Tab-separated table of C-alpha atoms and ligand atoms in Angstrom:
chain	number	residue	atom	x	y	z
Q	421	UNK	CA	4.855	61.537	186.173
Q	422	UNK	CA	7.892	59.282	185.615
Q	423	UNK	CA	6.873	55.767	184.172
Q	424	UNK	CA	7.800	52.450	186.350
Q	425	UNK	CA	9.784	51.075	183.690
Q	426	UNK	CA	10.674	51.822	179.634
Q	427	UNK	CA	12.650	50.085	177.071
Q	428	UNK	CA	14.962	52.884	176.846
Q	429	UNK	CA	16.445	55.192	179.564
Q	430	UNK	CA	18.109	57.925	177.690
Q	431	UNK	CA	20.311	60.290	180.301
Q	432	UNK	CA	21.619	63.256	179.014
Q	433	UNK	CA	19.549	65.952	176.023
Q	434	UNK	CA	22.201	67.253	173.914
Q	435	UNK	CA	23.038	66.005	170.789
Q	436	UNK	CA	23.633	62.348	171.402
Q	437	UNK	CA	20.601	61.700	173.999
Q	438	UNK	CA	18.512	63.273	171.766
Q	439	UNK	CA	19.499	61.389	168.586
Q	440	UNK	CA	19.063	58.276	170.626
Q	441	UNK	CA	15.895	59.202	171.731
Q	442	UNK	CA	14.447	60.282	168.198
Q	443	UNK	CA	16.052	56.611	166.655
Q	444	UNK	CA	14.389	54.325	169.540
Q	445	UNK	CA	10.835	56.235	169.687
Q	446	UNK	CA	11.119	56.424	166.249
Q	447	UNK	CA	11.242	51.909	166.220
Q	448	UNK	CA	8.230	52.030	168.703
Q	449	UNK	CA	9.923	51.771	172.001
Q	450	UNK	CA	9.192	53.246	174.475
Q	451	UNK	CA	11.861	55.598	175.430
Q	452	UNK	CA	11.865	58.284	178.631
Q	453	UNK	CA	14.632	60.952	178.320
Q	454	UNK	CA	16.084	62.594	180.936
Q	455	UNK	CA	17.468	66.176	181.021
Q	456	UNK	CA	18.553	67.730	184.596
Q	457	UNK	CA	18.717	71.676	182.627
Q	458	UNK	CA	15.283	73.409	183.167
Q	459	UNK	CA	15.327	74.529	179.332
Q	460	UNK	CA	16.356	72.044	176.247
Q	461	UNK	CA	19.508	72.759	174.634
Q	462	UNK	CA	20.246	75.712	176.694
Q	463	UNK	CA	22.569	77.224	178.852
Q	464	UNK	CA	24.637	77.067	175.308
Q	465	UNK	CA	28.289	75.586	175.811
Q	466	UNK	CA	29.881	75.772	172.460
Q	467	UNK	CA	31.697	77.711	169.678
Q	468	UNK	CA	28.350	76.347	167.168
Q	469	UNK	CA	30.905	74.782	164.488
Q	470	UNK	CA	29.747	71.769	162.445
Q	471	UNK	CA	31.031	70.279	159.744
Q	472	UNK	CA	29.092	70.371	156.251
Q	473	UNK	CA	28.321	67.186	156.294
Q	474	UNK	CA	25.576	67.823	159.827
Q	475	UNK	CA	24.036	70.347	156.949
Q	476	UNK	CA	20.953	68.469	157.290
Q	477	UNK	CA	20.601	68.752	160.836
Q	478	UNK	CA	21.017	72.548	159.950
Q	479	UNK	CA	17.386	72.819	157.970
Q	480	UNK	CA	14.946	73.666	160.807
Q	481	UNK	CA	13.880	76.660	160.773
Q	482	UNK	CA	16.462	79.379	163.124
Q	483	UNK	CA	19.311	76.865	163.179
Q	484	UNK	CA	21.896	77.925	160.310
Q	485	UNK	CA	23.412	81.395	161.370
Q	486	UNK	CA	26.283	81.517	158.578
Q	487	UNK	CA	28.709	79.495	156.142
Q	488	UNK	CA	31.901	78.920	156.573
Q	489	UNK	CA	34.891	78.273	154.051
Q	490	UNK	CA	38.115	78.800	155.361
Q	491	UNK	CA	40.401	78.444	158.311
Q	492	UNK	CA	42.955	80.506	159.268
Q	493	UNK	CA	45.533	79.154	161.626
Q	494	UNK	CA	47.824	81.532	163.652
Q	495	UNK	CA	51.589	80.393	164.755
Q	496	UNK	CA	53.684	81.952	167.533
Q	497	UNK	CA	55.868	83.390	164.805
Q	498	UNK	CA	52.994	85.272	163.528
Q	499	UNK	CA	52.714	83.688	160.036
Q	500	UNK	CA	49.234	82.353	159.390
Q	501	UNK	CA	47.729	79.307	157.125
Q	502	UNK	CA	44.748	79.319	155.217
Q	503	UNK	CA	43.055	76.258	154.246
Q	504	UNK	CA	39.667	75.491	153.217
Q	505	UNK	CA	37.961	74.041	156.470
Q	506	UNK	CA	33.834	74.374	154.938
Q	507	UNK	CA	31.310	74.223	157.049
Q	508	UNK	CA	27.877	75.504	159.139
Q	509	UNK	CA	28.107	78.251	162.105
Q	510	UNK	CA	24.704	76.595	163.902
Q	511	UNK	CA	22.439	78.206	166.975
Q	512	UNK	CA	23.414	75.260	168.935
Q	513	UNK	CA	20.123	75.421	171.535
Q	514	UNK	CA	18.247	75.438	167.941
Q	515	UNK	CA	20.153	72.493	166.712
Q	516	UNK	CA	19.650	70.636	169.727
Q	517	UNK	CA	15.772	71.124	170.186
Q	518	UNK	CA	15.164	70.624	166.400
Q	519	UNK	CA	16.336	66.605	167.411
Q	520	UNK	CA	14.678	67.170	170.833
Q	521	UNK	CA	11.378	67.987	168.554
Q	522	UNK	CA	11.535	65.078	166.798
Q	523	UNK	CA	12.670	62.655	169.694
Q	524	UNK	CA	9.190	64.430	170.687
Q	525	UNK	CA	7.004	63.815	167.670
Q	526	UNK	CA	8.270	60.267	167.706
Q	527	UNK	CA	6.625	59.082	170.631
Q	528	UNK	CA	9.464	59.682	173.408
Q	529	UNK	CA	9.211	61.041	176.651
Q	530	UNK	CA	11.217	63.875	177.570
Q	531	UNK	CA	11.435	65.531	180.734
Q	532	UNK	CA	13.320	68.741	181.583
Q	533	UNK	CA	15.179	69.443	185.465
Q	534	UNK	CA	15.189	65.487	186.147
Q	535	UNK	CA	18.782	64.409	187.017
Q	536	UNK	CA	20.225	60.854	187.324
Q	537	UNK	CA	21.335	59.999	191.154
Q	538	UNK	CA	22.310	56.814	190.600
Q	539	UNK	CA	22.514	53.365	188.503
Q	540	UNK	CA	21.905	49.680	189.227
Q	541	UNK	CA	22.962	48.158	186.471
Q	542	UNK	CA	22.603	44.572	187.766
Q	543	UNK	CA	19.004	45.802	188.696
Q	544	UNK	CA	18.503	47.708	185.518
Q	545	UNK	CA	17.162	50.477	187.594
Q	546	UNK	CA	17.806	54.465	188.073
Q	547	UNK	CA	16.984	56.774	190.235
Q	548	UNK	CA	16.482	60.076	188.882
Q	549	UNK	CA	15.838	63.430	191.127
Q	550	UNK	CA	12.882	65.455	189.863
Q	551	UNK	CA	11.648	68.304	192.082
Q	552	UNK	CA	13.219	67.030	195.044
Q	553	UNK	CA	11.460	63.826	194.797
Q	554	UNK	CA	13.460	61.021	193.776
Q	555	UNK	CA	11.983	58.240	191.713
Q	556	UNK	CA	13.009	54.644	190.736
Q	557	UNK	CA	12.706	53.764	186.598
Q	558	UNK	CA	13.605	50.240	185.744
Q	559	UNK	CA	15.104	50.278	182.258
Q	560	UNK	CA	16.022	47.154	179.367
Q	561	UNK	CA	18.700	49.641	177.753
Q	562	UNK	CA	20.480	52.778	179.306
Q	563	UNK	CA	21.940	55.204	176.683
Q	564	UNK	CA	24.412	56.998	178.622
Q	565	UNK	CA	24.604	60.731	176.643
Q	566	UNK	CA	25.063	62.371	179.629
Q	567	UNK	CA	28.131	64.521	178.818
Q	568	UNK	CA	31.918	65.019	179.301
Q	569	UNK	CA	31.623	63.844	183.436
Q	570	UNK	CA	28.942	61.481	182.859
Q	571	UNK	CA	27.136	60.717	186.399
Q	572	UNK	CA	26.271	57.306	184.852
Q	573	UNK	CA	29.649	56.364	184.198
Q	574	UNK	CA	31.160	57.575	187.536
Q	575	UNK	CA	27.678	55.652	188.997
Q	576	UNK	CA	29.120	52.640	187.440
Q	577	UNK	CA	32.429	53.500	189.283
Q	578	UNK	CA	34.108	53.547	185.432
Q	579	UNK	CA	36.975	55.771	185.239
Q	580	UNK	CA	36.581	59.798	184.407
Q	581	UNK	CA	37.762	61.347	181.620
Q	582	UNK	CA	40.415	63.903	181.274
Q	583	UNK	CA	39.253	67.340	180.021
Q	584	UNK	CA	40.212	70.591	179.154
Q	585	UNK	CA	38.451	73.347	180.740
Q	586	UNK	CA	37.150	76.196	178.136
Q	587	UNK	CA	36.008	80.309	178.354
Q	588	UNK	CA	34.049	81.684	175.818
Q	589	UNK	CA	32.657	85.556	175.332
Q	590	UNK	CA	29.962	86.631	172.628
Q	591	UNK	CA	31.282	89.609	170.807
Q	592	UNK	CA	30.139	92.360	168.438
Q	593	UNK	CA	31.672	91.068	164.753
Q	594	UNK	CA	32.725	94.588	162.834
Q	595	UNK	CA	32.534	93.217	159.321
Q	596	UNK	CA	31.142	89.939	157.769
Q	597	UNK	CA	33.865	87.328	158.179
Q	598	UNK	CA	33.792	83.216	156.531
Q	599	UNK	CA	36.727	82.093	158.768
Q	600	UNK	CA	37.137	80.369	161.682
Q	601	UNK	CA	40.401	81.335	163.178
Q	602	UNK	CA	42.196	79.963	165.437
Q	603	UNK	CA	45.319	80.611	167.557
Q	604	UNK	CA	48.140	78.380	168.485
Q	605	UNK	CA	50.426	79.294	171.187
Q	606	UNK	CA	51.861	79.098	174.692
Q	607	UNK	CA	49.442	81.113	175.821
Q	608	UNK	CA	46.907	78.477	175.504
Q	609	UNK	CA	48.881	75.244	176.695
Q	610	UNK	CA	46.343	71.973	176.144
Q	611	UNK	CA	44.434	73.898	173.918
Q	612	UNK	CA	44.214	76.773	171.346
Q	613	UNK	CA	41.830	80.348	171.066
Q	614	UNK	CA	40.000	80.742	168.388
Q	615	UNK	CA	36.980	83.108	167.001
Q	616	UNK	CA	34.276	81.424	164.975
Q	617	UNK	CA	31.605	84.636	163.080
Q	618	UNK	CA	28.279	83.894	163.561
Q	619	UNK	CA	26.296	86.698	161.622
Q	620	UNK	CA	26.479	90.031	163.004
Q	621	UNK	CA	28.540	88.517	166.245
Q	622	UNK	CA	31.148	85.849	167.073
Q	623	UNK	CA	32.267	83.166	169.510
Q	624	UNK	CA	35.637	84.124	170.820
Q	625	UNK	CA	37.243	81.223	173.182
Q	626	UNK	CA	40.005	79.121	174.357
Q	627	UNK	CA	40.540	76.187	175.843
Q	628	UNK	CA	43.509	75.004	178.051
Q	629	UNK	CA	44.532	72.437	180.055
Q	630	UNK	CA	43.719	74.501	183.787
Q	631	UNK	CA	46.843	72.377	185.587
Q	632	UNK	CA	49.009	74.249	183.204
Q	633	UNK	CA	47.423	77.615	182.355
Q	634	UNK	CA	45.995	78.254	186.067
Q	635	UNK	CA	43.143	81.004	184.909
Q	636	UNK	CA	41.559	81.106	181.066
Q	637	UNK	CA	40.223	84.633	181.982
Q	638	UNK	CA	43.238	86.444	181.538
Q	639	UNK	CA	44.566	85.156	178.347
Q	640	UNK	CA	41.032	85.255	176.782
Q	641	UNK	CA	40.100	89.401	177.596
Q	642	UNK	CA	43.864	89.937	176.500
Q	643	UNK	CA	42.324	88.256	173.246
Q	644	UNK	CA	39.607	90.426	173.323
Q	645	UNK	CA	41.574	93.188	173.558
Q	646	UNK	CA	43.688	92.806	170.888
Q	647	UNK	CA	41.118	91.933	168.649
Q	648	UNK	CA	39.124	94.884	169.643
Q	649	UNK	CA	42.528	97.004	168.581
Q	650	UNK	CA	42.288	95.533	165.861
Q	651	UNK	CA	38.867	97.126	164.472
Q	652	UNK	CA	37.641	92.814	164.174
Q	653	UNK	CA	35.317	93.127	166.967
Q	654	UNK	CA	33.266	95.039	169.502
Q	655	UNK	CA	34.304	95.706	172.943
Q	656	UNK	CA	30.843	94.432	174.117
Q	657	UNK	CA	30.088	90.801	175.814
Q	658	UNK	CA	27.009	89.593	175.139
Q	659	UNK	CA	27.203	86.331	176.335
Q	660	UNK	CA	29.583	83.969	178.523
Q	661	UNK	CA	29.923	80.502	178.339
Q	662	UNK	CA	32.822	77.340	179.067
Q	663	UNK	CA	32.626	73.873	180.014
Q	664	UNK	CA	34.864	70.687	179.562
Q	665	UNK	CA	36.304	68.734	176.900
Q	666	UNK	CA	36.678	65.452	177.159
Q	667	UNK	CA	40.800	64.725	175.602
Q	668	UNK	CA	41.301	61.642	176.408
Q	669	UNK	CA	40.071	59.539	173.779
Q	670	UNK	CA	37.495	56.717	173.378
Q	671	UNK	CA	36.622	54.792	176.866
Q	672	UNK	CA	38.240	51.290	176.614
Q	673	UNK	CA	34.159	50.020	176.178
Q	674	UNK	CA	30.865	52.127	175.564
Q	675	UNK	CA	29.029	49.556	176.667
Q	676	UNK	CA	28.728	48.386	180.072
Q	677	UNK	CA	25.923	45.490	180.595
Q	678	UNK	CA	22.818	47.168	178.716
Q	679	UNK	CA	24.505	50.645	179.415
Q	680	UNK	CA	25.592	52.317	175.873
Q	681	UNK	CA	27.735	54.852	176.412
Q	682	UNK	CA	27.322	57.959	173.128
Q	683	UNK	CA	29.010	61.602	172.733
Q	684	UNK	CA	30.864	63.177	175.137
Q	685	UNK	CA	30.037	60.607	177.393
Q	686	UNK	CA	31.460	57.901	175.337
Q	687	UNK	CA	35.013	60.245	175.298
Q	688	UNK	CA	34.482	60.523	171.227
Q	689	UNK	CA	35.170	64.672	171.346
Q	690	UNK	CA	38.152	65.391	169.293
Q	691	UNK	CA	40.680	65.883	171.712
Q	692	UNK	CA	43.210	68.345	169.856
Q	693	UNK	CA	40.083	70.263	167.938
Q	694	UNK	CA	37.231	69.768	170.698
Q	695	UNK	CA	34.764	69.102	168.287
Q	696	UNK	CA	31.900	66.692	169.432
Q	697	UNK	CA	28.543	67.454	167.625
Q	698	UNK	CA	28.828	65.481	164.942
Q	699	UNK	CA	30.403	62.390	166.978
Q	700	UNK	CA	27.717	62.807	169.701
Q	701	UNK	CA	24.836	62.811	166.446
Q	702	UNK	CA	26.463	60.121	164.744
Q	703	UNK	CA	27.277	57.993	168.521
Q	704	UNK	CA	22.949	58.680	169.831
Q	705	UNK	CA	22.083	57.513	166.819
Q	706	UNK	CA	24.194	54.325	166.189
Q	707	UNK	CA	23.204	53.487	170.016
Q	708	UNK	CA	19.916	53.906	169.469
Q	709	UNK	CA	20.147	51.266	166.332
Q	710	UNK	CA	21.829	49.045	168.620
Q	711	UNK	CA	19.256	49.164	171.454
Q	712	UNK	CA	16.508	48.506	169.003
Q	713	UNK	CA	18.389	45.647	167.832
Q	714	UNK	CA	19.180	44.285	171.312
Q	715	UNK	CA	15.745	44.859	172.489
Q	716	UNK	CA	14.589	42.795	169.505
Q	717	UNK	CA	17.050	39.947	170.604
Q	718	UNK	CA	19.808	40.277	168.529
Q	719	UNK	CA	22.742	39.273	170.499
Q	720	UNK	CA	25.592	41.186	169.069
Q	721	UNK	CA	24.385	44.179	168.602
Q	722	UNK	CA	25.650	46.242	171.636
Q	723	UNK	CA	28.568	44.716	171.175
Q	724	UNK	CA	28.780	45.891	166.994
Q	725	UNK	CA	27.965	49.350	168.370
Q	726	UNK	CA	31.299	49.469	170.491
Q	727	UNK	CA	33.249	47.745	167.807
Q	728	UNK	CA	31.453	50.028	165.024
Q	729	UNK	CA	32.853	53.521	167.386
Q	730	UNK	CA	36.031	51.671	167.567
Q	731	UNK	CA	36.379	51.596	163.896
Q	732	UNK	CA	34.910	54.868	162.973
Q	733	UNK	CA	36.572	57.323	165.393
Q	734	UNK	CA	39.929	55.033	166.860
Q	735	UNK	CA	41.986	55.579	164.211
Q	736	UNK	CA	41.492	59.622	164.387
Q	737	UNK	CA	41.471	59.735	168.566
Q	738	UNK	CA	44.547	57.974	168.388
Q	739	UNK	CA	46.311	60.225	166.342
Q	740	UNK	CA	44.515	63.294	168.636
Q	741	UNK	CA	45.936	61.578	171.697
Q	742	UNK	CA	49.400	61.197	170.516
Q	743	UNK	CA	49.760	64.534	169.296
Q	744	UNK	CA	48.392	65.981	172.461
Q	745	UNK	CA	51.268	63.874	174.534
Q	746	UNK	CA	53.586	65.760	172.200
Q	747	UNK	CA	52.269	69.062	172.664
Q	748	UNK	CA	52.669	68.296	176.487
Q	749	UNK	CA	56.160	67.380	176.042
Q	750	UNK	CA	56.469	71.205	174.971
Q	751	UNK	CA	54.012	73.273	176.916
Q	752	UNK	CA	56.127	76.142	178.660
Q	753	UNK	CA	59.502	75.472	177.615
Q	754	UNK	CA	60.598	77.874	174.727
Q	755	UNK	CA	59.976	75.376	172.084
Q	756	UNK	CA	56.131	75.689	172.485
Q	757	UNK	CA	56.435	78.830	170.754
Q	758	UNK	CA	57.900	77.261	167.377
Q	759	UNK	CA	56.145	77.447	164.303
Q	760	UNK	CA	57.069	74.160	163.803
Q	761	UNK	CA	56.584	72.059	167.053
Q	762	UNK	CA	52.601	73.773	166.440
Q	763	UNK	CA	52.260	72.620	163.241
Q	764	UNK	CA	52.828	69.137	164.550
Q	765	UNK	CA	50.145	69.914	166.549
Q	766	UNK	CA	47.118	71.207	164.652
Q	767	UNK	CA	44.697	69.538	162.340
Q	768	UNK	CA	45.195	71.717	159.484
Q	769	UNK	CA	49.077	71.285	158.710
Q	770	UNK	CA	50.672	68.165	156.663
Q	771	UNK	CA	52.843	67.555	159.717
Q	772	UNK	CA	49.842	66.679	161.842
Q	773	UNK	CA	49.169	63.444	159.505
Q	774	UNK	CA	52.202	62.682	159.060
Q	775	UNK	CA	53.697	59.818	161.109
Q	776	UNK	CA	57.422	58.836	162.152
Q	777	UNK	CA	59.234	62.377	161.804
Q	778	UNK	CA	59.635	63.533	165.292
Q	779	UNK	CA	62.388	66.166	164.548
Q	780	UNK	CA	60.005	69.327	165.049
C	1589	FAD	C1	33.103	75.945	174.938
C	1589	FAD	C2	32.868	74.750	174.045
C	1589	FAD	C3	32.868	74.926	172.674
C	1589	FAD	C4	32.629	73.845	171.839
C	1589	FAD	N1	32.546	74.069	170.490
C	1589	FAD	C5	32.256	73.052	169.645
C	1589	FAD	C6	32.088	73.294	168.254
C	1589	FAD	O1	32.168	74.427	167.771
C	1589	FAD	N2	31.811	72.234	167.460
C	1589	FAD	C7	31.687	70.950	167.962
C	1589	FAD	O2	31.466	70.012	167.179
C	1589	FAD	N3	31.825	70.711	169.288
C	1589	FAD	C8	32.076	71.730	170.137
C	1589	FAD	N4	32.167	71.489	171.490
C	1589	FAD	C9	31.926	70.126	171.981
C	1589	FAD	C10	30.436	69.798	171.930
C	1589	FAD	O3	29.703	70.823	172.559
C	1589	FAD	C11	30.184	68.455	172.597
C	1589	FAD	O4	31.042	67.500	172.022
C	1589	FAD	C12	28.718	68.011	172.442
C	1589	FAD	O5	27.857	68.851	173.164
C	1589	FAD	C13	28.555	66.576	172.924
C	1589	FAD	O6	27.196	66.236	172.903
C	1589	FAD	P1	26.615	65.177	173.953
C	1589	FAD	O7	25.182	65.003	173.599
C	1589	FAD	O8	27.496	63.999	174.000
C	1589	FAD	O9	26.788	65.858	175.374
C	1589	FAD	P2	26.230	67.256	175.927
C	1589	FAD	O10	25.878	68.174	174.832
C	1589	FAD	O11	27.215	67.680	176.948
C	1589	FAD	O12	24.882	66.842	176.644
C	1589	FAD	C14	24.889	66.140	177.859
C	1589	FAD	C15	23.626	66.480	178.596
C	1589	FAD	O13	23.509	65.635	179.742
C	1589	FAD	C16	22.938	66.399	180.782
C	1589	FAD	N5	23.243	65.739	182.051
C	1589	FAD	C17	24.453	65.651	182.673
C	1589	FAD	N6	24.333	64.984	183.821
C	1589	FAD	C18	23.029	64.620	183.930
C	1589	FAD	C19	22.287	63.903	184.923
C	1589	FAD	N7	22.855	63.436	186.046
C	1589	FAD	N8	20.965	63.704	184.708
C	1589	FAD	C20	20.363	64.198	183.594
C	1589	FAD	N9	21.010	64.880	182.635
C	1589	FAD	C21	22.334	65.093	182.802
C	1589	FAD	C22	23.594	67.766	180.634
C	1589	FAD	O14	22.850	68.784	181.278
C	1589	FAD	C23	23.615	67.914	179.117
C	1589	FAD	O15	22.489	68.600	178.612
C	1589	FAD	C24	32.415	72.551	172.367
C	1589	FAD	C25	32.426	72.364	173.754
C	1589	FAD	C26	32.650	73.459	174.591
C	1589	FAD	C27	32.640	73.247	176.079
């Protein structure tokens, strides 16, 4: 049964919902969390790549698969750049349900195959589908973790955010491997490939921006193939995956009323690297600070948790965004396949942080 009313309606059970959840059961609210899946943390959409500094979200038990300590960056010439990158290869359902667990033991209710329909945010009320039958849940707070096209936000008739679209296989790894590599190149316009070891297998993937690429299928199993030429991996799929990435930076506001937008959700996904775990983690559980706060009648503090984002991630989307326009500038026209108009482009080259010199 779905309550009448809670403190805190938490939409969405990946990373961010569930940090929320865990922070505002954890104050003594009372907190219901929806999740429209039918399992937590699963059907898996992600290359499992966090950054050492999530290690301890890494410590339950069957959620570390390997380490990582390198990155190896492939240009169109065919010259490639090492650089340390450390960090954790996670089971991402594992990571997800060890926060669902203790969103769990803290007191929160979370139910499974329950989607959001709609929001009245004037009303503070939801309705939320569950078996067909839909219910009404009036709510003080709305955390709003509900993923790259957010049904809350589109509910609230806020804008929707631009995304690239992603393929990933599963594949047999050949030999033990502590790089993530990754692959810059026309072939991939909007995006990049890359294959990320996890144990005895891998995550091999790209993302691209689908008005420009058309199909990711094609350019991914040529991938495959190569890589399977290449003795680094096994012919074998064991798994397929994709899903959107939200590129467009932070939404002007994560707050709406009492709606807090976190994660994906909240457009805080890198939008050149795609990486969102530890944003979404770090987003839930700020959020859910701020709702406690609120909900104890401090007046600012929704308004500190969009100011807060603002200053933590800005600076960084910013930079993402601008070197994405760049990239576009480039995308199937011969210079997209120059070393150096790439290196502009990716995270792990000087020229990425550099600002002003435009003559790549
Ligand atoms: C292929 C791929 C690879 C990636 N690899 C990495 C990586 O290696 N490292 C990294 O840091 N990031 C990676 N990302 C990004 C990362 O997965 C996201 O940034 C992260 O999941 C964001 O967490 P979240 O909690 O904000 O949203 P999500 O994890 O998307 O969770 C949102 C949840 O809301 C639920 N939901 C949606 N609508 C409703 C509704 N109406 N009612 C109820 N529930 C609803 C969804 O089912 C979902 O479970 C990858 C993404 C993709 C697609």
């Amino acid at each position: 049964m779905l309550p009448a009313a809670v403190d805190v309606l938490v939409v969405g059970l990946g990373p961010g919902g569930a940090s929320a959840a865990r922070v505002c059961a954890a104050a003594g609210r009372s907190v219901l969390a929806i999740e429209r899946n039918r399992t937590f943390g699963e059907p898996v959409q992600c290359a499992e790549f966090i950054p050492n500094p999530m290690g301890a979200y890494a410590r339950h038990d069957g959620v570390l698969r390997q380490r990582i300590d390198s990155m190896q960056s492939f240009l169109p010439s065919g010259a490639v750049e090492n650089s340390d990158f450390p960090g954790l290869m996670v089971d991402r359902a594992e990571f997800d349900r060890a926060i669902i667990r203790a969103a769990d033991a803290n007191g929160a209710q979370l139910v499974t195959s329950a989607s959001l329909v709609a929001v009245d945010a004037r009303g503070h009320l939801a309705r939320i589908r569950q078996a067909g039958v839909e219910h009404v849940v009036g709510y003080r707070v709305l955390i709003a973790a509900d993923g790259p096209h957010s049904p809350v936000a589109e509910s609230l008739g806020l804008p929707a955010l631009p995304v690239v679209q992603t393929r990933q296989y599963t594949v047999p790894l050949n030999r033990p491997y502590t790089a993530t590599d990754v692959w810059l190149s026309d072939d991939y316009p909007g995006g990049y490939a890359w294959l990320f070891p996890r144990g005895e297998w891998a995550n091999l993937g790209l993302g691209a921006d689908k008005r420009i690429a058309g199909d990711l299928k094609t350019p991914l199993d040529a991938l495959h193939a190569q890589l399977v030429e290449q003795g680094l991996v096994g012919g074998e799929i064991r798994y397929r995956t994709g899903g959107a990435i939200p590129v467009g930076g932070l939404r002007d506001s994560l707050i709406r009323g009492d709606v807090l937008f976190v994660g994906d959700a909240a457009g805080l996904t890198h939008p050149i690297t795609g990486a969102g775990i530890a944003a979404a983690v770090v987003s839930g559980e700020a959020a859910g600070e701020a709702a406690i706060g609120h909900l104890h009648g401090d007046a600012e503090a929704l308004a500190d948790y969009d100011e807060e984002m603002h200053d933590q991630y800005g600076p960084a989307l910013e930079r993402a965004c601008e070197r994405r326009a760049f990239l576009n500038e480039h995308w199937r026209t011969p210079r997209a396949q120059d070393d150096a108009v790439q290196r502009r482009g990716w995270i792990a080259f000087s020229e990425y942080f550099n600002d002003g010199d435009r003559a790549a």
